Amino acid sequence: MINAIIVDDELKSRESLKILLEEFCDDVSVKALCQDVAEAIQAIQEHKPDVVFLDIQLQRETGFDLLTKLRDFDFEVIFTTAYSEYAIKAFKFSAIDYLLKPIDIEELKRALAKVEKRMGDSISVRLQQLMQNLKTTSSENYKLALPTSDGLVFVKTQDILYCEASSNYTEITVVDGKKYVVSRTLKEYEDMLSDHNFYRIHNSYLINLNAVKKYVRGEGGYVIMSNDKSLDVSKRKKEGFLTRIGAKM
C-alpha cells in the first residue's frame, strides 16, 4: 500500500484528487489533505508518506518552500500544476513527475507506477537539480537527468554532442566520449532540447549545433561533429538546418 499526502491550497483540487485516488488507485491510501506548508510539514512528520502530491503555488508560499524547510526526506514527490511550459521542461530535465490540472486518470496511474518503481531511491538529488534548473537563465548551466540501468546520470546540456534514435531508446553521446542508452524516444529529447540550440537533422539524429565542426554539402549533406563523427542530414531537414546555423548556400 502506498501512503499519500495531498498538498494544495485549493479545497476543490484537494478533494478532486482524493476522489480520483480512492476510486481508481486501489493501492493508494490518502493519509492527509493539507492546504499550506505548515500543515504539510506536520502531516509528513506524523504519517511518513511514500508520496506527496504537491501543488507548486501554496498561497504565499510554494511547494519548493516546503521541500527546502524539510532537512531530509525519503518520499517521492509528484507535482500538481497548471504551471508554464518552462517549468514543465524543468521537471522533465530533472526526472521529476508532474501532473497537469485538471488531472487525467491515466496520467495519474502512470505517475504512481513510476513512484512504485523508484520507492527506496533517493529523490533529493533530482529535486536539487530541479530547483537549480528553475533558477538558471543560461543553457550552459542546465543539467539533464538521464535514467540509466543503475540510476540517474546528470549531464550539462552543452556537454551533449548528439542523440541517436534506437527504436524506443535514445543513445546520447557526450564530450568525454561516454555514451548513455536511455529508455526515452528521440522525440522526447527533441522537445526538451530544441530551446537549447539542438536541432533534429534526421529521423535518427538530434545534434548540438554548438558541437558542429563542419557541414559538407550534398543532397542532404552531412555534418562532422567535434568528436569527428559524421552524421547525415536528411534532404527534408537540410533547409531548416542551414537556417539555424545561419548559412547561405
mmCIF file of C-alpha atoms in Angstrom:
data_model
loop_
_atom_site.group_PDB
_atom_site.id
_atom_site.type_symbol
_atom_site.label_atom_id
_atom_site.label_comp_id
_atom_site.label_asym_id
_atom_site.label_seq_id
_atom_site.Cartn_x
_atom_site.Cartn_y
_atom_site.Cartn_z
ATOM 1 C CA MET A 1 0.000 0.000 0.000
ATOM 2 C CA ILE A 2 1.281 3.478 -0.945
ATOM 3 C CA ASN A 3 0.639 6.101 1.721
ATOM 4 C CA ALA A 4 -0.025 9.520 0.208
ATOM 5 C CA ILE A 5 -0.474 13.126 1.309
ATOM 6 C CA ILE A 6 -2.085 15.793 -0.857
ATOM 7 C CA VAL A 7 -0.857 19.384 -0.524
ATOM 8 C CA ASP A 8 -2.873 22.024 -2.380
ATOM 9 C CA ASP A 9 -4.222 25.414 -1.304
ATOM 10 C CA GLU A 10 -7.495 24.888 -3.204
ATOM 11 C CA LEU A 11 -10.086 22.769 -1.422
ATOM 12 C CA LYS A 12 -11.683 21.629 -4.685
ATOM 13 C CA SER A 13 -8.339 20.423 -6.044
ATOM 14 C CA ARG A 14 -7.525 18.525 -2.866
ATOM 15 C CA GLU A 15 -10.889 16.797 -2.780
ATOM 16 C CA SER A 16 -10.893 16.013 -6.510
ATOM 17 C CA LEU A 17 -7.505 14.319 -6.368
ATOM 18 C CA LYS A 18 -8.515 12.388 -3.241
ATOM 19 C CA ILE A 19 -11.615 11.066 -5.047
ATOM 20 C CA LEU A 20 -9.557 10.023 -8.084
ATOM 21 C CA LEU A 21 -7.090 8.142 -5.904
ATOM 22 C CA GLU A 22 -9.796 6.413 -3.880
ATOM 23 C CA GLU A 23 -11.851 5.382 -6.917
ATOM 24 C CA PHE A 24 -9.152 4.409 -9.400
ATOM 25 C CA CYS A 25 -5.979 3.590 -7.413
ATOM 26 C CA ASP A 26 -6.706 0.720 -5.027
ATOM 27 C CA ASP A 27 -3.139 0.517 -3.728
ATOM 28 C CA VAL A 28 -3.067 4.141 -2.515
ATOM 29 C CA SER A 29 -4.174 5.300 0.926
ATOM 30 C CA VAL A 30 -4.629 9.072 1.366
ATOM 31 C CA LYS A 31 -3.466 9.936 4.876
ATOM 32 C CA ALA A 32 -3.913 13.717 4.934
ATOM 33 C CA LEU A 33 -5.086 16.757 2.966
ATOM 34 C CA CYS A 34 -3.074 19.927 3.567
ATOM 35 C CA GLN A 35 -3.656 23.492 2.415
ATOM 36 C CA ASP A 36 -0.295 25.107 3.225
ATOM 37 C CA VAL A 37 3.347 24.455 4.073
ATOM 38 C CA ALA A 38 2.857 24.359 7.849
ATOM 39 C CA GLU A 39 0.093 21.753 7.653
ATOM 40 C CA ALA A 40 2.124 19.706 5.179
ATOM 41 C CA ILE A 41 5.216 19.597 7.389
ATOM 42 C CA GLN A 42 3.130 18.402 10.337
ATOM 43 C CA ALA A 43 1.373 15.742 8.241
ATOM 44 C CA ILE A 44 4.637 14.489 6.740
ATOM 45 C CA GLN A 45 6.220 14.129 10.169
ATOM 46 C CA GLU A 46 3.152 12.318 11.503
ATOM 47 C CA HIS A 47 2.334 9.980 8.606
ATOM 48 C CA LYS A 48 5.735 9.460 6.936
ATOM 49 C CA PRO A 49 4.209 9.170 3.430
ATOM 50 C CA ASP A 50 5.585 7.264 0.450
ATOM 51 C CA VAL A 51 4.478 10.008 -1.922
ATOM 52 C CA VAL A 52 3.391 13.642 -1.626
ATOM 53 C CA PHE A 53 1.200 15.225 -4.289
ATOM 54 C CA LEU A 54 2.462 18.784 -4.149
ATOM 55 C CA ASP A 55 0.980 21.891 -5.751
ATOM 56 C CA ILE A 56 3.560 24.458 -6.795
ATOM 57 C CA GLN A 57 1.721 27.551 -5.593
ATOM 58 C CA LEU A 58 0.524 27.405 -1.967
ATOM 59 C CA GLN A 59 -0.963 30.770 -1.080
ATOM 60 C CA ARG A 60 2.036 32.990 -0.279
ATOM 61 C CA GLU A 61 4.491 30.097 -0.350
ATOM 62 C CA THR A 62 5.408 27.408 -2.876
ATOM 63 C CA GLY A 63 5.894 23.675 -2.934
ATOM 64 C CA PHE A 64 9.615 24.351 -3.184
ATOM 65 C CA ASP A 65 9.463 26.251 0.131
ATOM 66 C CA LEU A 66 8.095 23.098 1.722
ATOM 67 C CA LEU A 67 10.939 20.992 0.378
ATOM 68 C CA THR A 68 13.635 23.438 1.494
ATOM 69 C CA LYS A 69 12.190 23.535 5.024
ATOM 70 C CA LEU A 70 12.486 19.778 5.384
ATOM 71 C CA ARG A 71 16.014 18.783 6.342
ATOM 72 C CA ASP A 72 15.749 15.460 4.585
ATOM 73 C CA PHE A 73 13.020 13.290 3.199
ATOM 74 C CA ASP A 74 12.603 9.789 1.824
ATOM 75 C CA PHE A 75 9.295 10.185 -0.016
ATOM 76 C CA GLU A 76 8.600 10.680 -3.700
ATOM 77 C CA VAL A 77 7.068 13.929 -4.949
ATOM 78 C CA ILE A 78 4.547 14.294 -7.746
ATOM 79 C CA PHE A 79 3.940 17.954 -8.538
ATOM 80 C CA THR A 80 0.429 19.022 -9.497
ATOM 81 C CA THR A 81 0.471 22.157 -11.558
ATOM 82 C CA ALA A 82 -1.067 24.447 -14.125
ATOM 83 C CA TYR A 83 2.385 26.000 -14.469
ATOM 84 C CA SER A 84 4.154 27.341 -17.545
ATOM 85 C CA GLU A 85 5.757 25.264 -20.277
ATOM 86 C CA TYR A 86 9.148 26.443 -18.992
ATOM 87 C CA ALA A 87 8.580 24.785 -15.615
ATOM 88 C CA ILE A 88 7.262 21.614 -17.262
ATOM 89 C CA LYS A 89 10.517 21.290 -19.201
ATOM 90 C CA ALA A 90 12.447 21.717 -15.949
ATOM 91 C CA PHE A 91 10.502 18.790 -14.464
ATOM 92 C CA LYS A 92 11.352 16.607 -17.454
ATOM 93 C CA PHE A 93 15.017 17.614 -17.353
ATOM 94 C CA SER A 94 15.242 16.567 -13.689
ATOM 95 C CA ALA A 95 13.253 13.290 -13.978
ATOM 96 C CA ILE A 96 10.592 14.617 -11.594
ATOM 97 C CA ASP A 97 6.988 13.541 -12.095
ATOM 98 C CA TYR A 98 4.229 16.096 -12.523
ATOM 99 C CA LEU A 99 0.520 16.145 -13.301
ATOM 100 C CA LEU A 100 -1.197 18.934 -15.200
ATOM 101 C CA LYS A 101 -4.510 20.172 -13.849
ATOM 102 C CA PRO A 102 -7.187 19.054 -14.444
ATOM 103 C CA ILE A 103 -5.626 15.698 -13.623
ATOM 104 C CA ASP A 104 -6.099 12.874 -16.104
ATOM 105 C CA ILE A 105 -6.743 9.427 -14.599
ATOM 106 C CA GLU A 106 -4.358 7.578 -16.914
ATOM 107 C CA GLU A 107 -1.586 10.127 -16.306
ATOM 108 C CA LEU A 108 -2.159 9.714 -12.569
ATOM 109 C CA LYS A 109 -1.812 5.931 -12.827
ATOM 110 C CA ARG A 110 1.382 6.247 -14.873
ATOM 111 C CA ALA A 111 2.920 8.639 -12.356
ATOM 112 C CA LEU A 112 2.113 6.266 -9.496
ATOM 113 C CA ALA A 113 3.597 3.328 -11.406
ATOM 114 C CA LYS A 114 6.870 5.261 -11.691
ATOM 115 C CA VAL A 115 6.745 6.039 -7.969
ATOM 116 C CA GLU A 116 6.378 2.355 -7.129
ATOM 117 C CA LYS A 117 9.456 1.508 -9.204
ATOM 118 C CA ARG A 118 11.519 4.252 -7.561
ATOM 119 C CA MET A 119 10.444 3.739 -3.950
ATOM 120 C CA GLY A 120 13.565 3.423 -1.848
ATOM 121 C CA ASP A 121 15.712 5.503 -4.226
ATOM 122 C CA SER A 122 16.883 8.963 -3.192
ATOM 123 C CA ILE A 123 14.875 11.811 -4.695
ATOM 124 C CA SER A 124 16.869 14.621 -3.062
ATOM 125 C CA VAL A 125 19.437 14.931 -5.875
ATOM 126 C CA ARG A 126 16.693 15.131 -8.510
ATOM 127 C CA LEU A 127 14.838 17.803 -6.534
ATOM 128 C CA GLN A 128 18.007 19.834 -6.012
ATOM 129 C CA GLN A 129 18.674 19.721 -9.743
ATOM 130 C CA LEU A 130 15.071 20.692 -10.484
ATOM 131 C CA MET A 131 15.319 23.792 -8.311
ATOM 132 C CA GLN A 132 18.661 24.705 -9.893
ATOM 133 C CA ASN A 133 17.203 24.345 -13.398
ATOM 134 C CA LEU A 134 14.244 26.541 -12.462
ATOM 135 C CA LYS A 135 16.599 29.258 -11.209
ATOM 136 C CA THR A 136 19.104 29.256 -14.055
ATOM 137 C CA THR A 137 18.724 31.517 -17.080
ATOM 138 C CA SER A 138 21.611 30.032 -19.065
ATOM 139 C CA SER A 139 21.514 26.875 -21.158
ATOM 140 C CA GLU A 140 25.114 26.219 -20.160
ATOM 141 C CA ASN A 141 24.060 25.660 -16.547
ATOM 142 C CA TYR A 142 21.128 23.377 -17.337
ATOM 143 C CA LYS A 143 21.565 19.736 -16.429
ATOM 144 C CA LEU A 144 19.615 16.831 -17.840
ATOM 145 C CA ALA A 145 18.824 13.714 -15.800
ATOM 146 C CA LEU A 146 19.482 10.575 -17.836
ATOM 147 C CA PRO A 147 17.786 7.454 -16.453
ATOM 148 C CA THR A 148 20.209 4.531 -16.753
ATOM 149 C CA SER A 149 20.022 0.898 -15.672
ATOM 150 C CA ASP A 150 21.619 1.654 -12.306
ATOM 151 C CA GLY A 151 20.162 5.094 -11.517
ATOM 152 C CA LEU A 152 20.442 8.624 -12.888
ATOM 153 C CA VAL A 153 23.310 10.470 -14.546
ATOM 154 C CA PHE A 154 23.193 14.291 -14.633
ATOM 155 C CA VAL A 155 24.899 15.929 -17.620
ATOM 156 C CA LYS A 156 25.088 19.534 -18.732
ATOM 157 C CA THR A 157 23.064 20.073 -21.888
ATOM 158 C CA GLN A 158 26.042 21.715 -23.602
ATOM 159 C CA ASP A 159 28.165 18.622 -22.885
ATOM 160 C CA ILE A 160 25.844 16.563 -25.088
ATOM 161 C CA LEU A 161 27.193 16.247 -28.642
ATOM 162 C CA TYR A 162 24.293 14.383 -30.220
ATOM 163 C CA CYS A 163 21.443 11.968 -29.584
ATOM 164 C CA GLU A 164 20.777 8.979 -31.813
ATOM 165 C CA ALA A 165 17.475 7.120 -32.120
ATOM 166 C CA SER A 166 17.429 3.394 -31.448
ATOM 167 C CA SER A 167 13.831 2.177 -31.655
ATOM 168 C CA ASN A 168 12.155 3.397 -28.435
ATOM 169 C CA TYR A 169 15.552 4.141 -26.906
ATOM 170 C CA THR A 170 17.985 7.003 -27.388
ATOM 171 C CA GLU A 171 21.777 6.811 -27.315
ATOM 172 C CA ILE A 172 23.311 10.031 -26.017
ATOM 173 C CA THR A 173 26.964 10.859 -26.728
ATOM 174 C CA VAL A 174 28.735 13.437 -24.538
ATOM 175 C CA VAL A 175 32.002 15.356 -24.857
ATOM 176 C CA ASP A 176 34.116 12.938 -22.823
ATOM 177 C CA GLY A 177 33.232 10.126 -25.232
ATOM 178 C CA LYS A 178 30.777 8.346 -22.953
ATOM 179 C CA LYS A 179 27.514 7.042 -24.363
ATOM 180 C CA TYR A 180 24.291 6.584 -22.419
ATOM 181 C CA VAL A 181 21.373 4.481 -23.638
ATOM 182 C CA VAL A 182 18.118 5.708 -22.119
ATOM 183 C CA SER A 183 14.569 4.423 -22.409
ATOM 184 C CA ARG A 184 13.089 7.564 -23.946
ATOM 185 C CA THR A 185 12.405 8.364 -27.579
ATOM 186 C CA LEU A 186 14.401 10.841 -29.618
ATOM 187 C CA LYS A 187 11.218 12.923 -29.996
ATOM 188 C CA GLU A 188 11.100 13.427 -26.219
ATOM 189 C CA TYR A 189 14.653 14.762 -26.216
ATOM 190 C CA GLU A 190 13.901 16.937 -29.234
ATOM 191 C CA ASP A 191 11.039 18.536 -27.283
ATOM 192 C CA MET A 192 13.276 19.136 -24.262
ATOM 193 C CA LEU A 193 16.418 20.320 -26.031
ATOM 194 C CA SER A 194 15.150 22.346 -29.005
ATOM 195 C CA ASP A 195 15.328 25.567 -26.941
ATOM 196 C CA HIS A 196 18.947 24.786 -26.010
ATOM 197 C CA ASN A 197 20.391 25.046 -29.536
ATOM 198 C CA PHE A 198 19.742 21.451 -30.558
ATOM 199 C CA TYR A 199 18.297 20.555 -33.961
ATOM 200 C CA ARG A 200 16.837 17.360 -35.434
ATOM 201 C CA ILE A 201 18.834 16.926 -38.663
ATOM 202 C CA HIS A 202 17.494 13.470 -39.443
ATOM 203 C CA ASN A 203 14.929 10.973 -38.149
ATOM 204 C CA SER A 204 17.830 9.328 -36.355
ATOM 205 C CA TYR A 205 19.848 12.326 -35.126
ATOM 206 C CA LEU A 206 19.401 15.290 -32.802
ATOM 207 C CA ILE A 207 22.566 17.380 -32.631
ATOM 208 C CA ASN A 208 24.044 20.146 -30.512
ATOM 209 C CA LEU A 209 24.597 22.939 -33.028
ATOM 210 C CA ASN A 210 27.437 24.288 -30.899
ATOM 211 C CA ALA A 211 29.291 21.000 -31.451
ATOM 212 C CA VAL A 212 29.190 21.078 -35.263
ATOM 213 C CA LYS A 213 32.712 21.337 -36.696
ATOM 214 C CA LYS A 214 31.882 21.214 -40.388
ATOM 215 C CA TYR A 215 28.998 20.829 -42.834
ATOM 216 C CA VAL A 216 29.638 19.011 -46.117
ATOM 217 C CA ARG A 217 27.251 19.795 -48.949
ATOM 218 C CA GLY A 218 25.255 17.129 -50.763
ATOM 219 C CA GLU A 219 21.634 16.204 -51.465
ATOM 220 C CA GLY A 220 21.141 16.466 -47.761
ATOM 221 C CA GLY A 221 24.786 16.625 -46.875
ATOM 222 C CA TYR A 222 26.302 15.643 -43.578
ATOM 223 C CA VAL A 223 27.835 17.247 -40.519
ATOM 224 C CA ILE A 224 31.118 16.463 -38.826
ATOM 225 C CA MET A 225 30.815 16.840 -35.076
ATOM 226 C CA SER A 226 33.540 17.974 -32.678
ATOM 227 C CA ASN A 227 34.425 14.317 -31.982
ATOM 228 C CA ASP A 228 34.885 13.761 -35.780
ATOM 229 C CA LYS A 229 31.704 11.700 -36.044
ATOM 230 C CA SER A 230 29.889 12.162 -39.381
ATOM 231 C CA LEU A 231 26.089 12.350 -39.263
ATOM 232 C CA ASP A 232 23.763 12.551 -42.252
ATOM 233 C CA VAL A 233 21.436 15.497 -42.747
ATOM 234 C CA SER A 234 18.185 14.428 -44.386
ATOM 235 C CA LYS A 235 17.103 16.256 -47.535
ATOM 236 C CA ARG A 236 13.891 17.314 -45.773
ATOM 237 C CA LYS A 237 15.814 18.813 -42.826
ATOM 238 C CA LYS A 238 18.578 20.489 -44.824
ATOM 239 C CA GLU A 239 16.958 23.919 -45.301
ATOM 240 C CA GLY A 240 15.892 24.225 -41.676
ATOM 241 C CA PHE A 241 19.348 23.160 -40.504
ATOM 242 C CA LEU A 242 21.133 25.714 -42.688
ATOM 243 C CA THR A 243 18.764 28.407 -41.469
ATOM 244 C CA ARG A 244 19.503 27.528 -37.837
ATOM 245 C CA ILE A 245 23.263 27.738 -38.329
ATOM 246 C CA GLY A 246 22.907 30.939 -40.319
ATOM 247 C CA ALA A 247 24.426 29.530 -43.511
ATOM 248 C CA LYS A 248 23.535 30.631 -47.043
ATOM 249 C CA MET A 249 24.487 28.105 -49.678
#
